[in-house]
Short mmCIF file of C-alpha atoms (C1' of nucleotides) in Angstrom, two decimals:
data_model
loop_
_atom_site.label_atom_id
_atom_site.label_comp_id
_atom_site.label_asym_id
_atom_site.label_seq_id
_atom_site.Cartn_x
_atom_site.Cartn_y
_atom_site.Cartn_z
CA MET W 5 -231.63 21.95 82.19
CA HIS W 6 -231.23 22.92 85.66
CA THR W 7 -227.52 23.28 85.85
CA THR W 8 -225.46 21.54 88.14
CA ARG W 9 -227.04 19.09 90.54
CA HIS W 10 -226.03 19.10 94.16
CA THR W 11 -222.56 19.74 95.06
CA PRO W 12 -219.45 21.21 93.92
CA ALA W 13 -218.56 21.04 90.31
CA ASN W 14 -219.64 18.70 88.10
CA GLU W 15 -219.18 15.61 90.06
CA ALA W 16 -219.54 13.67 86.81
CA GLN W 17 -216.75 15.20 85.16
CA ASP W 18 -214.35 14.66 88.17
CA ASP W 19 -215.51 11.21 88.43
CA ARG W 20 -214.66 10.58 84.69
CA ILE W 21 -211.19 11.99 85.25
CA LEU W 22 -210.75 9.50 87.86
CA ASP W 23 -212.14 6.93 86.07
CA GLU W 24 -209.58 7.46 83.27
CA VAL W 25 -206.63 7.55 85.63
CA ARG W 26 -207.73 4.18 86.87
CA ALA W 27 -207.70 2.93 83.28
CA ILE W 28 -204.19 3.59 82.95
CA PRO W 29 -202.33 0.25 82.71
CA LYS W 30 -199.35 -0.36 85.16
CA GLY W 31 -196.03 0.40 83.40
CA TRP W 32 -197.78 3.33 81.27
CA VAL W 33 -198.31 6.79 81.67
CA SER W 34 -200.94 9.33 80.28
CA THR W 35 -201.06 13.26 80.16
CA TYR W 36 -203.02 15.83 81.80
CA GLY W 37 -204.08 16.89 78.33
CA ASP W 38 -204.99 13.17 77.36
CA VAL W 39 -207.23 12.85 80.61
CA SER W 40 -209.13 16.19 80.12
CA PRO W 41 -208.04 17.96 76.78
CA ALA W 42 -210.19 21.17 77.84
CA ALA W 43 -209.11 21.57 81.26
CA PRO W 44 -205.62 19.81 82.04
CA ARG W 45 -205.27 21.68 85.18
CA ARG W 46 -208.51 20.55 86.41
CA VAL W 47 -206.95 17.16 86.68
CA GLY W 48 -204.19 18.04 88.85
CA GLN W 49 -206.88 19.62 91.37
CA VAL W 50 -208.69 16.38 91.23
CA LEU W 51 -206.07 14.17 91.69
CA ALA W 52 -204.44 16.16 94.52
CA THR W 53 -207.58 15.29 96.51
CA ALA W 54 -208.23 11.77 94.94
CA PRO W 55 -208.77 8.47 96.92
CA HIS W 56 -206.05 6.02 97.31
CA ASP W 57 -207.23 3.58 94.47
CA VAL W 58 -206.24 6.01 91.98
CA PRO W 59 -202.73 5.71 90.23
CA TRP W 60 -201.91 9.26 90.19
CA HIS W 61 -198.37 8.80 89.53
CA ARG W 62 -199.26 7.66 86.23
CA VAL W 63 -200.19 11.02 85.05
CA VAL W 64 -197.34 13.41 83.56
CA ARG W 65 -196.93 16.27 81.88
CA ALA W 66 -196.76 16.28 78.13
CA ASP W 67 -193.10 16.96 77.86
CA GLY W 68 -192.41 13.83 80.00
CA THR W 69 -191.38 15.82 83.22
CA VAL W 70 -193.01 14.67 86.29
CA PRO W 71 -195.11 17.41 88.66
CA GLN W 72 -194.27 15.18 92.13
CA GLY W 73 -190.58 14.89 91.21
CA SER W 74 -188.44 11.91 92.24
CA ALA W 75 -191.31 10.45 94.56
CA GLN W 76 -193.40 9.87 91.46
CA LEU W 77 -190.51 9.07 89.19
CA ALA W 78 -189.45 6.06 91.64
CA ARG W 79 -192.82 4.55 91.32
CA LEU W 80 -192.88 4.81 87.60
CA VAL W 81 -189.34 3.05 87.42
CA ASP W 82 -190.81 0.69 89.70
CA GLU W 83 -193.50 -0.22 87.33
CA GLY W 84 -191.06 -0.37 84.63
CA VAL W 85 -191.91 2.91 82.59
CA PRO W 86 -189.31 3.66 80.31
CA THR W 87 -187.45 7.14 81.21
CA ARG W 88 -184.93 9.33 80.07
CA GLY W 89 -182.80 11.00 82.80
CA ASP W 90 -185.42 12.62 85.31
CA ARG W 91 -188.17 12.43 82.91
CA VAL W 92 -190.35 9.75 81.23
CA ASP W 93 -189.69 8.87 77.83
CA MET W 94 -193.10 9.66 76.30
CA LYS W 95 -192.48 8.12 72.88
CA ARG W 96 -192.57 4.70 74.60
CA ALA W 97 -194.46 5.11 77.79
CA ARG W 98 -197.43 7.36 76.68
CA TRP W 99 -200.53 5.26 76.71
CA THR W 100 -203.67 5.97 74.61
CA ARG W 101 -206.80 4.67 76.03
CA THR W 102 -208.79 2.03 74.00
CA PRO W 103 -210.03 3.66 70.71
CA THR W 104 -213.79 4.80 70.76
CA ARG W 105 -216.05 2.10 71.67
"C1'" DG H 2 -219.46 38.62 91.91
"C1'" DG H 3 -214.35 39.68 90.88
"C1'" DC H 4 -209.54 38.33 91.58
"C1'" DA H 5 -205.91 34.93 92.35
"C1'" DT H 6 -204.34 29.98 92.60
"C1'" DG H 7 -203.11 25.18 90.81
"C1'" DA H 8 -199.95 18.08 90.11
"C1'" DC H 9 -201.07 22.11 82.30
"C1'" DT H 10 -200.40 22.89 77.33
"C1'" DA H 11 -199.41 25.22 73.00
"C1'" DC H 12 -197.05 29.11 70.77
"C1'" DT H 13 -193.32 32.51 70.45
"C1'" DT H 14 -188.89 34.71 71.36
"C1'" DA K 18 -182.81 23.99 74.54
"C1'" DA K 19 -184.93 27.45 77.67
"C1'" DA K 20 -187.86 31.09 79.52
"C1'" DG K 21 -191.89 34.17 78.83
"C1'" DT K 22 -196.88 34.60 77.46
"C1'" DA K 23 -201.78 33.59 76.75
"C1'" DG K 24 -205.65 30.64 77.14
"C1'" DC K 25 -208.01 27.14 79.88
"C1'" DC K 26 -211.85 25.12 83.90
"C1'" DA K 27 -212.99 25.04 88.58
"C1'" DT K 28 -212.23 26.40 93.40
"C1'" DG K 29 -211.86 29.40 97.46
"C1'" DC K 30 -211.92 33.91 99.63
#
DNA sequence: GGCATGACTACTT
DNA sequence: AAAGTAGCCATGC
């Protein structure tokens, strides 16, 4: 099927990633693995160049640590995300998108 | 076209 | 609990 269309990478995949991140409610967080199980590293690379309407700070590591340090943690705390020291309390803050629909 | 890099994850010591 | 190792996808040189 003609492989990729026109531009770098599967634009669709990157778009889907951004869409997932936009869907994370305020006060909650998601993990790279949740956004893209097959390519968690891809998520970070996309977020690095993502538009400002994307709540990048709501994406954290699976163990609750935040890649962007205090800058990111401060935003999360400000939104009411439960934290434990310098990491997010994943038991309470991890958000799973709405079930298959 | 091969090799290194990155906002990762899971498994093993 | 912490550190090391291997696996993963796409990008850039």
